[in-house]
Coordinates of C-alpha atoms in Angstrom, one line a residue:
Chain A
X1 CA -4.0 0.1 48.0
X2 CA -5.8 3.2 46.8
X3 CA -3.8 5.8 45.6
X4 CA -4.8 7.8 48.5
X5 CA -3.1 5.3 50.6
X6 CA -0.2 5.4 48.1
X7 CA 0.3 9.2 48.1
X8 CA -1.8 10.8 50.7
X9 CA -1.2 8.6 54.0
X10 CA 2.9 9.5 53.8
X11 CA 2.3 13.2 53.5
X12 CA 0.5 12.8 56.8
X13 CA 3.7 12.6 58.5
X14 CA 6.1 15.3 59.1
X15 CA 8.9 13.3 58.4
X16 CA 8.0 12.4 54.7
X17 CA 6.7 15.5 54.1
X18 CA 10.5 16.8 55.1
X19 CA 12.0 14.1 53.2
X20 CA 10.0 14.7 50.0
X21 CA 10.7 18.3 49.9
X22 CA 14.5 17.4 50.7
X23 CA 14.8 15.4 47.9
X24 CA 13.1 17.5 45.7
X25 CA 14.9 20.4 46.3
X26 CA 18.6 18.0 45.7
X27 CA 17.0 17.0 42.9
X28 CA 16.6 19.6 41.2
X29 CA 20.7 20.9 41.7
X30 CA 21.8 17.2 41.4
X31 CA 20.5 17.0 38.1
X32 CA 21.8 20.1 37.0
X33 CA 25.5 19.0 38.5
X34 CA 25.3 15.5 37.2
X35 CA 25.1 16.9 33.5
X36 CA 28.2 18.7 33.9
X37 CA 29.7 15.4 35.5
X38 CA 28.7 13.3 32.9
X39 CA 29.5 15.4 29.9
X40 CA 33.6 16.3 31.7
X41 CA 33.8 12.6 32.4
X42 CA 34.2 13.5 36.2
X43 CA 31.8 10.8 37.1
X44 CA 34.1 8.6 38.9
X45 CA 35.9 11.3 40.3
X46 CA 32.6 12.6 41.7
X47 CA 31.6 9.0 43.3
X48 CA 35.5 9.1 44.9
X49 CA 34.9 13.0 46.5
X50 CA 31.5 11.6 47.9
X51 CA 33.3 9.0 49.6
X52 CA 35.6 11.0 51.0
X53 CA 33.3 13.4 53.0
X54 CA 32.9 10.8 55.6
X55 CA 35.7 11.6 57.7
X56 CA 35.0 15.2 57.9
X57 CA 31.5 14.7 58.7
X58 CA 32.4 11.9 61.4
X59 CA 35.1 14.2 63.0
X60 CA 32.1 17.3 63.1
X61 CA 29.8 14.6 64.7
X62 CA 32.4 13.6 67.3
X63 CA 33.7 17.4 68.2
X64 CA 30.4 19.3 67.9
X65 CA 27.2 16.6 67.9
X66 CA 24.5 16.9 65.6
X67 CA 24.8 20.7 64.8
X68 CA 24.3 20.8 60.9
X69 CA 26.3 23.4 60.3
X70 CA 29.3 21.6 62.0
X71 CA 28.5 18.5 59.8
X72 CA 28.2 20.6 56.5
X73 CA 31.6 22.2 57.2
X74 CA 33.0 18.7 58.3
X75 CA 32.5 17.1 55.0
X76 CA 33.5 20.6 53.0
X77 CA 36.8 20.4 54.3
X78 CA 37.0 16.6 53.6
X79 CA 35.9 17.0 50.3
X80 CA 38.1 20.1 49.6
X81 CA 41.3 18.4 51.1
X82 CA 40.9 15.1 48.4
X83 CA 40.3 17.4 45.8
X84 CA 43.4 19.8 46.5
X85 CA 45.8 17.2 47.9
X86 CA 45.1 14.6 44.8
X87 CA 45.6 17.7 42.5
X88 CA 49.4 18.5 44.8
X89 CA 50.0 14.7 44.5
X90 CA 49.8 14.7 40.7
X91 CA 51.4 17.7 40.0
X92 CA 54.4 17.1 42.7
X93 CA 54.8 13.4 42.4
X94 CA 55.0 10.6 39.5
X95 CA 51.4 9.7 40.8
X96 CA 48.6 10.6 37.8
X97 CA 45.4 12.2 38.9
X98 CA 43.1 9.2 38.7
X99 CA 45.7 7.5 40.9
X100 CA 46.0 9.6 43.2
X101 CA 42.3 10.9 43.6
X102 CA 41.6 6.9 44.3
X103 CA 44.0 6.3 46.8
X104 CA 43.6 9.4 48.7
X105 CA 39.5 8.9 48.8
X106 CA 40.1 5.1 50.2
X107 CA 42.2 6.6 52.6
X108 CA 39.7 9.4 53.9
X109 CA 36.6 6.7 53.8
X110 CA 38.6 4.0 55.7
X111 CA 39.3 7.3 58.5
X112 CA 35.8 7.8 58.2
X113 CA 35.0 4.5 59.2
X114 CA 37.2 4.1 61.8
X115 CA 36.2 7.4 63.4
X116 CA 32.4 6.5 63.0
X117 CA 33.2 3.1 65.0
X118 CA 33.9 5.2 67.9
X119 CA 30.7 7.1 68.0
X120 CA 28.1 6.8 70.7
X121 CA 26.1 3.7 69.9
X122 CA 23.0 5.8 69.2
X123 CA 24.4 6.4 65.9
X124 CA 24.3 4.0 62.8
X125 CA 26.9 3.7 60.3
X126 CA 24.5 2.5 57.8
X127 CA 22.4 6.1 57.9
X128 CA 25.3 7.9 56.9
X129 CA 26.4 5.5 54.0
X130 CA 23.1 5.1 52.9
X131 CA 21.0 7.6 54.1
X132 CA 17.8 7.7 56.3
X133 CA 14.8 10.0 55.3
X134 CA 13.7 9.8 59.3
X135 CA 16.8 11.9 60.1
X136 CA 15.9 14.8 57.8
X137 CA 15.4 17.8 60.4
X138 CA 14.1 21.4 59.9
X139 CA 18.1 22.6 59.7
X140 CA 18.8 19.9 57.2
X141 CA 15.8 21.4 54.8
X142 CA 17.0 24.6 55.2
X143 CA 20.8 23.5 54.1
X144 CA 19.1 21.7 51.4
X145 CA 17.0 24.4 50.3
X146 CA 20.0 27.0 50.7
X147 CA 22.6 24.8 48.7
X148 CA 19.9 23.9 45.7
X149 CA 19.2 27.9 45.1
X150 CA 23.1 28.9 45.4
X151 CA 23.2 25.8 42.7
X152 CA 20.5 27.0 40.6
X153 CA 21.6 30.7 40.6
X154 CA 25.2 29.6 39.6
X155 CA 23.9 27.6 36.2
X156 CA 21.7 30.5 35.2
X157 CA 24.0 33.2 36.0
X158 CA 27.4 31.3 34.4
X159 CA 25.4 29.5 32.0
X160 CA 27.7 30.4 29.1
X161 CA 30.6 29.8 31.2
X162 CA 29.8 26.5 32.2
X163 CA 28.5 25.4 28.8
X164 CA 32.1 26.8 27.3
X165 CA 34.1 25.1 30.2
X166 CA 32.3 21.8 29.7
X167 CA 32.6 21.8 26.1
X168 CA 35.4 23.4 25.1
X169 CA 38.2 24.6 27.7
X170 CA 40.7 25.8 25.5
X171 CA 38.4 28.2 23.5
X172 CA 37.1 29.0 26.9
X173 CA 40.8 30.3 27.8
X174 CA 41.5 31.5 24.4
X175 CA 38.2 33.9 24.7
X176 CA 39.8 35.2 28.1
X177 CA 37.5 32.8 30.3
X178 CA 38.4 32.1 33.6
X179 CA 38.3 28.2 33.2
X180 CA 40.2 27.3 36.7
X181 CA 37.8 29.3 38.7
X182 CA 34.6 27.7 36.8
X183 CA 36.0 24.1 37.6
X184 CA 36.7 25.1 41.5
X185 CA 33.4 26.5 41.6
X186 CA 32.0 23.4 40.1
X187 CA 34.1 21.3 42.7
X188 CA 32.8 23.6 45.6
X189 CA 29.2 22.8 44.8
X190 CA 29.6 19.6 44.0
X191 CA 30.7 19.1 47.6
X192 CA 27.9 21.3 48.8
X193 CA 25.4 19.2 47.1
X194 CA 26.7 15.8 48.4
X195 CA 26.9 17.0 51.8
X196 CA 23.4 18.5 51.9
X197 CA 22.0 15.2 50.5
X198 CA 23.8 13.1 52.9
X199 CA 20.9 12.9 55.4
X200 CA 18.3 11.8 52.9
X201 CA 20.6 9.7 50.3
X202 CA 23.6 8.7 52.3
X203 CA 27.6 9.2 51.1
X204 CA 27.5 6.3 49.2
X205 CA 24.4 6.7 47.2
X206 CA 24.2 10.2 46.8
X207 CA 25.8 10.9 43.7
X208 CA 23.3 8.5 42.6
X209 CA 20.6 11.2 42.6
X210 CA 23.4 13.5 40.3
X211 CA 24.5 10.9 37.8
X212 CA 21.7 8.8 37.0
X213 CA 19.2 11.3 35.5
X214 CA 22.2 13.3 33.6
X215 CA 23.3 9.9 32.3
X216 CA 19.9 9.0 31.3
X217 CA 19.4 12.8 29.9
X218 CA 22.2 12.1 27.9
X219 CA 20.7 9.3 26.4
X220 CA 17.8 11.3 25.1
X221 CA 18.7 14.9 24.5
X222 CA 20.8 16.2 21.6
X223 CA 21.0 20.2 23.2
X224 CA 22.6 20.9 26.4
X225 CA 19.8 23.1 27.6
X226 CA 17.5 20.3 27.2
X227 CA 19.6 18.0 28.6
X228 CA 19.7 20.0 31.8
X229 CA 15.7 20.2 32.0
X230 CA 15.3 16.3 31.1
X231 CA 17.8 15.5 34.0
X232 CA 15.9 18.0 36.3
X233 CA 12.6 16.4 35.7
X234 CA 13.9 13.1 35.9
X235 CA 15.7 13.4 39.3
X236 CA 12.7 15.3 40.6
X237 CA 10.5 12.4 39.8
X238 CA 13.0 9.3 40.6
X239 CA 13.7 11.2 44.0
X240 CA 10.0 11.6 45.3
X241 CA 9.1 8.1 44.0
X242 CA 11.9 6.5 45.7
X243 CA 11.2 7.9 49.1
X244 CA 7.4 7.3 48.6
X245 CA 8.6 3.7 47.7
X246 CA 10.9 3.5 50.6
X247 CA 7.9 4.4 52.9
X248 CA 5.8 1.5 51.8
X249 CA 8.5 -1.1 51.3
X250 CA 10.6 -0.1 54.5
X251 CA 13.5 0.3 52.1
X252 CA 16.6 2.7 53.1
X253 CA 15.4 6.1 51.4
X254 CA 19.1 6.3 49.3
X255 CA 18.5 2.9 47.9
X256 CA 15.3 3.4 47.1
X257 CA 15.9 6.5 45.1
X258 CA 19.0 4.9 43.2
X259 CA 16.9 2.3 42.2
X260 CA 14.0 4.2 40.8
X261 CA 16.9 6.1 38.8
X262 CA 18.1 3.3 37.9
X263 CA 15.7 1.8 36.4
X264 CA 14.9 5.1 34.2
X265 CA 18.5 4.9 33.5
X266 CA 18.2 1.2 32.0
X267 CA 15.4 2.0 30.1
X268 CA 16.8 4.7 28.5
X269 CA 20.0 3.0 27.8
X270 CA 17.8 0.3 26.1
X271 CA 15.3 2.3 24.2
X272 CA 16.5 6.1 23.5
X273 CA 15.8 6.1 19.9
X274 CA 19.1 7.8 18.8
X275 CA 21.2 6.3 21.3
X276 CA 20.0 3.2 22.9
X277 CA 21.4 -0.1 22.7
X278 CA 18.4 -1.6 20.8
X279 CA 19.0 0.8 18.1
X280 CA 22.4 0.2 17.7
X281 CA 21.9 -3.9 17.6
X282 CA 19.5 -3.1 14.6
X283 CA 22.4 -1.3 13.3
X284 CA 20.5 1.9 13.1
X285 CA 23.0 4.8 14.2
X286 CA 26.3 4.7 12.9
X287 CA 28.9 5.3 15.1
Chain B
X1 CA 61.0 43.5 -2.8
X2 CA 57.4 44.2 -2.7
X3 CA 56.0 46.8 -1.1
X4 CA 55.3 45.6 2.4
X5 CA 51.7 46.1 4.2
X6 CA 51.8 47.1 7.8
X7 CA 52.7 45.0 10.7
X8 CA 49.9 43.5 13.0
X9 CA 51.6 40.8 15.0
X10 CA 55.1 41.7 16.2
X11 CA 57.2 39.5 18.6
X12 CA 60.4 41.5 20.2
X13 CA 63.2 38.7 21.6
X14 CA 60.1 36.7 22.8
X15 CA 61.1 33.4 25.2
X16 CA 58.6 31.1 26.8
X17 CA 59.6 28.5 29.4
X18 CA 57.4 25.8 31.0
X19 CA 59.4 24.7 34.2
X20 CA 63.1 24.0 33.1
X21 CA 62.1 23.7 29.4
X22 CA 62.5 26.0 27.0
X23 CA 59.4 26.2 24.5
X24 CA 60.3 29.5 22.5
X25 CA 63.9 31.0 22.4
X26 CA 64.7 34.5 21.6
X27 CA 62.0 34.8 18.4
X28 CA 61.5 38.4 17.1
X29 CA 59.2 38.1 13.9
X30 CA 56.6 40.5 12.3
X31 CA 53.7 38.9 10.5
X32 CA 52.3 41.4 7.8
X33 CA 48.4 42.6 7.9
X34 CA 46.6 40.5 5.9
X35 CA 49.1 37.5 5.2
X36 CA 48.3 33.7 6.0
X37 CA 51.0 32.1 7.7
X38 CA 51.7 28.6 8.4
X39 CA 53.6 28.2 11.6
X40 CA 55.8 24.8 10.9
X41 CA 58.2 22.6 12.8
X42 CA 58.7 19.3 14.7
X43 CA 56.7 18.2 17.6
X44 CA 57.9 20.4 20.4
X45 CA 59.2 23.2 18.1
X46 CA 56.7 25.9 20.0
X47 CA 53.9 26.0 17.2
X48 CA 50.8 26.0 19.5
X49 CA 53.1 28.0 22.3
X50 CA 53.3 30.5 19.7
X51 CA 49.8 30.6 19.0
X52 CA 48.8 30.9 22.7
X53 CA 51.6 33.9 22.8
X54 CA 49.6 35.6 20.6
X55 CA 46.4 35.2 22.6
X56 CA 48.2 36.5 25.7
X57 CA 47.5 33.1 27.8
X58 CA 51.1 32.4 27.8
X59 CA 53.5 34.5 30.7
X60 CA 56.4 35.5 28.8
X61 CA 60.0 34.8 30.1
X62 CA 61.4 37.6 28.0
X63 CA 60.6 39.7 25.1
X64 CA 57.0 41.3 24.1
X65 CA 54.3 40.4 21.9
X66 CA 52.2 43.4 20.3
X67 CA 48.9 43.2 18.2
X68 CA 48.8 46.3 16.1
X69 CA 50.1 48.5 19.0
X70 CA 48.3 46.9 21.6
X71 CA 49.2 44.1 24.6
X72 CA 47.6 40.8 23.2
X73 CA 45.2 41.0 26.4
X74 CA 43.1 44.6 25.0
X75 CA 43.4 43.0 21.4
X76 CA 41.4 40.2 22.2
X77 CA 38.1 41.3 20.2
X78 CA 40.2 41.2 17.3
X79 CA 41.3 37.5 17.7
X80 CA 39.8 34.6 16.6
X81 CA 41.0 31.2 18.0
X82 CA 40.1 27.4 16.2
X83 CA 41.3 24.6 18.6
X84 CA 42.2 21.3 17.3
X85 CA 39.0 19.4 16.0
X86 CA 40.0 16.7 18.3
X87 CA 40.0 18.6 21.5
X88 CA 36.3 18.4 21.9
X89 CA 33.8 15.5 22.5
X90 CA 31.6 15.4 19.2
X91 CA 29.0 13.4 21.0
X92 CA 28.3 16.7 22.9
X93 CA 24.7 17.6 23.2
X94 CA 24.3 20.6 21.1
X95 CA 23.8 21.7 17.1
X96 CA 26.0 23.2 15.0
X97 CA 24.0 26.6 15.6
X98 CA 24.8 26.2 19.4
X99 CA 28.5 26.0 18.5
X100 CA 28.3 29.0 16.6
X101 CA 26.1 30.9 18.9
X102 CA 29.5 30.4 21.3
X103 CA 31.6 32.7 19.1
X104 CA 29.3 36.0 20.5
X105 CA 29.9 34.7 24.0
X106 CA 32.8 36.8 24.5
X107 CA 31.3 39.9 23.1
X108 CA 28.1 39.3 25.4
X109 CA 29.7 38.9 28.7
X110 CA 28.3 36.8 31.6
X111 CA 24.5 38.2 31.5
X112 CA 24.3 40.0 28.1
X113 CA 21.0 39.0 26.1
X114 CA 22.2 37.8 22.2
X115 CA 19.8 40.1 20.6
X116 CA 19.1 40.3 16.4
X117 CA 22.1 41.5 15.7
X118 CA 24.1 38.5 17.2
X119 CA 22.0 36.3 15.4
X120 CA 22.6 37.8 12.0
X121 CA 26.7 37.1 12.6
X122 CA 25.9 34.0 13.5
X123 CA 23.7 33.4 10.5
X124 CA 26.1 35.0 8.4
X125 CA 29.1 32.8 9.5
X126 CA 26.8 29.9 8.7
X127 CA 26.7 30.8 5.4
X128 CA 29.8 31.8 4.5
X129 CA 30.9 28.6 5.4
X130 CA 28.2 26.8 3.6
X131 CA 26.4 24.9 6.9
X132 CA 23.4 27.2 7.5
X133 CA 21.3 24.0 6.2
X134 CA 22.9 21.7 9.2
X135 CA 22.2 24.7 11.6
X136 CA 19.8 21.9 13.6
X137 CA 21.9 19.4 13.2
X138 CA 24.0 17.2 16.2
X139 CA 27.7 17.6 15.6
X140 CA 28.4 13.9 15.7
X141 CA 26.5 13.8 12.5
X142 CA 28.8 15.6 10.4
X143 CA 31.7 14.7 8.2
X144 CA 35.1 15.7 9.5
X145 CA 35.3 18.5 7.0
X146 CA 31.9 19.9 8.4
X147 CA 33.1 19.7 11.9
X148 CA 35.8 22.0 11.0
X149 CA 33.9 24.3 9.3
X150 CA 31.4 24.5 12.0
X151 CA 34.7 25.7 14.3
X152 CA 35.6 28.1 11.4
X153 CA 32.2 29.5 11.6
X154 CA 32.6 30.2 15.1
X155 CA 35.6 32.1 14.8
X156 CA 34.4 34.2 11.8
X157 CA 31.0 35.0 14.2
X158 CA 33.5 36.4 16.9
X159 CA 34.0 39.4 14.6
X160 CA 37.8 39.3 14.7
X161 CA 40.1 39.9 11.8
X162 CA 43.3 37.8 13.0
X163 CA 42.3 34.1 12.8
X164 CA 44.7 31.6 14.7
X165 CA 44.2 27.7 13.8
X166 CA 45.8 25.0 15.8
X167 CA 46.6 22.2 13.3
X168 CA 43.3 23.0 11.2
X169 CA 44.4 20.2 8.8
X170 CA 44.9 17.1 11.3
X171 CA 42.5 14.5 10.9
X172 CA 40.6 15.7 7.4
X173 CA 40.7 13.5 4.7
X174 CA 41.8 14.6 1.2
X175 CA 38.5 16.2 0.0
X176 CA 38.6 18.4 3.8
X177 CA 41.8 19.5 3.1
X178 CA 41.0 20.6 -0.1
X179 CA 37.9 22.5 0.9
X180 CA 40.1 23.8 3.9
X181 CA 42.7 25.4 1.6
X182 CA 39.7 27.3 -0.7
X183 CA 38.5 28.6 2.4
X184 CA 41.7 29.8 3.7
X185 CA 42.6 31.2 0.2
X186 CA 39.3 33.1 0.0
X187 CA 40.2 34.5 3.7
X188 CA 43.5 35.8 3.0
X189 CA 42.0 37.4 -0.5
X190 CA 39.6 39.0 2.0
X191 CA 42.1 40.5 4.0
X192 CA 42.0 38.5 7.0
X193 CA 45.0 37.5 8.7
X194 CA 45.2 34.1 9.5
X195 CA 48.2 32.5 11.9
X196 CA 48.0 28.5 11.8
X197 CA 50.2 25.8 13.0
X198 CA 50.8 22.9 10.9
X199 CA 52.5 20.2 10.0
X200 CA 52.3 18.6 6.9
X201 CA 54.7 20.9 4.5
X202 CA 53.2 20.0 1.5
X203 CA 49.6 21.4 2.7
X204 CA 51.7 24.4 4.0
X205 CA 53.5 25.3 0.2
X206 CA 49.6 24.9 -1.3
X207 CA 47.7 27.1 1.4
X208 CA 49.9 29.8 2.8
X209 CA 51.9 32.4 1.1
X210 CA 54.3 33.1 4.4
X211 CA 56.0 30.6 6.8
X212 CA 57.4 30.8 10.1
X213 CA 59.6 27.7 10.7
X214 CA 60.6 27.3 14.6
X215 CA 62.7 24.8 16.5
X216 CA 61.9 26.9 19.9
X217 CA 64.6 29.3 18.2
X218 CA 63.6 30.7 14.9
X219 CA 64.9 29.0 12.0
X220 CA 63.5 31.4 9.1
X221 CA 60.6 33.4 8.4
X222 CA 59.2 35.0 5.1
X223 CA 57.5 33.8 2.0
X224 CA 56.7 30.1 2.2
X225 CA 59.0 29.0 -0.8
X226 CA 62.0 30.6 0.9
X227 CA 61.2 29.5 4.6
X228 CA 61.0 25.6 3.4
X229 CA 64.1 25.5 1.3
X230 CA 66.0 22.3 1.8
X231 CA 68.8 23.7 4.1
X232 CA 66.2 25.4 6.6
X233 CA 63.9 22.1 6.7
X234 CA 67.1 20.2 7.3
X235 CA 68.3 22.9 10.3
X236 CA 65.0 22.4 11.7
X237 CA 63.8 19.0 11.8
X238 CA 67.7 17.3 12.1
X239 CA 68.1 18.7 15.6
X240 CA 64.9 16.8 16.8
X241 CA 65.8 13.8 15.2
X242 CA 69.2 13.6 16.5
X243 CA 68.2 14.4 20.1
X244 CA 65.4 12.1 20.4
X245 CA 66.7 9.4 18.5
X246 CA 63.1 9.3 16.6
X247 CA 62.5 8.8 13.1
X248 CA 60.6 12.1 12.4
X249 CA 59.9 12.7 9.0
X250 CA 61.3 15.6 7.8
X251 CA 58.0 16.2 5.4
X252 CA 55.9 15.8 8.0
X253 CA 53.7 13.8 5.7
X254 CA 51.3 11.6 7.4
X255 CA 52.6 12.3 10.9
X256 CA 50.5 11.1 13.9
X257 CA 48.3 13.9 15.5

């Protein structure tokens, strides 16, 4: 197979151009968001959040059909309900926040699966869960572009607030920062990106596009800005490569992207010169 | 009596509650300008709450706090806060300079660009704390004492004259604690006002000229030797032991952070 077959032939298809562009746009914003998820130790919460979007999306589909806007708001409402609900549960009852989140998201996910099993037959549950690049329509592309733009703009404008709130929330608060607002804005951006990535990546796998590039970058970088940039670069590279592989190998697109990024992550975890496993096994980096 | 310098922080009948729990009860005190004061007391006595009240981030149930003549919110540029060292992740991808730069963020606002003047302030702060040669190092690769000096340098870079330190000695080894003692003594000679929550009474005696002893209410306030009289220590620490049935060491030495 020539390079032409590998790279140019897929671009001849409209759906592949859309899929690649959508993956690239969400790779940029997902790479940024992932860094904050990793550094604030919210990785598992992000995973739970992504699962909880399903009932919102399914309900929107049942009520309004294939409208991207409806799916988007359905997912947004379900995600925010889970986040707010678990915050309330942990304040008002004895249950701690992680248990509250874990319990709520699994209930939401179950509800989502139940709703989808009632949907008209032409819809495939696995497309929702694991992504199907064939399903990326023009309106999905607009949504991905908009969400990506908003995320990048938020990181540029509020860079200092995001850095302070991620590194040292107490100092941020002491200097008059609005920690709660930054956190809420961050959760909203995460939900927006998860919903936008649903078509290409699937609900279950979308978080991989955020998390894996960030945690790989974390292994290589000792500065916040360089971690952000490396994470974005890895997300771009891994997502586009994954989409191409899914085309040639006939794989679910979300799975192909996550596998590509997974190889990068495992390679980084082993080989990173300062923070990798091989270095630690040789006794180089004292913890 | 010595001639007293002007008051810089004034608490008048301040009470703070978290739900039904009273964290500070009717505290009135004055902190003289340029003094170095240890805020002392058993766990839960309101040491951290008192610092947060000075920062103006704690709603008051009653009373008032003033900095100079202003409300804490309007005095923010004068205040520099140093959180507990254990409150941050030292694996964070950031260098020493990156942390000290944060001291300038409040003055820069959201979009203001850091200029030459900001860079000079950051350099001067690192120079003062002796960490300029570590500027490009990732913060995990520092000793405990060096990490504490990074936080102090960030506070100096803020450009205020009132320093609020939350348990600055916790987790420091003997050498680190000695180093910090020297720095704090130098600060008070330079006329900087320091207010620090401290749980180790021995360190408090050697490092601070004044003390505020709390047990949610104010037990004593004044020169450190008078504040730490056996009767006062007994009054502040014994009640906590009876109520919680815990063997809390009255001297607070070796207390876990």
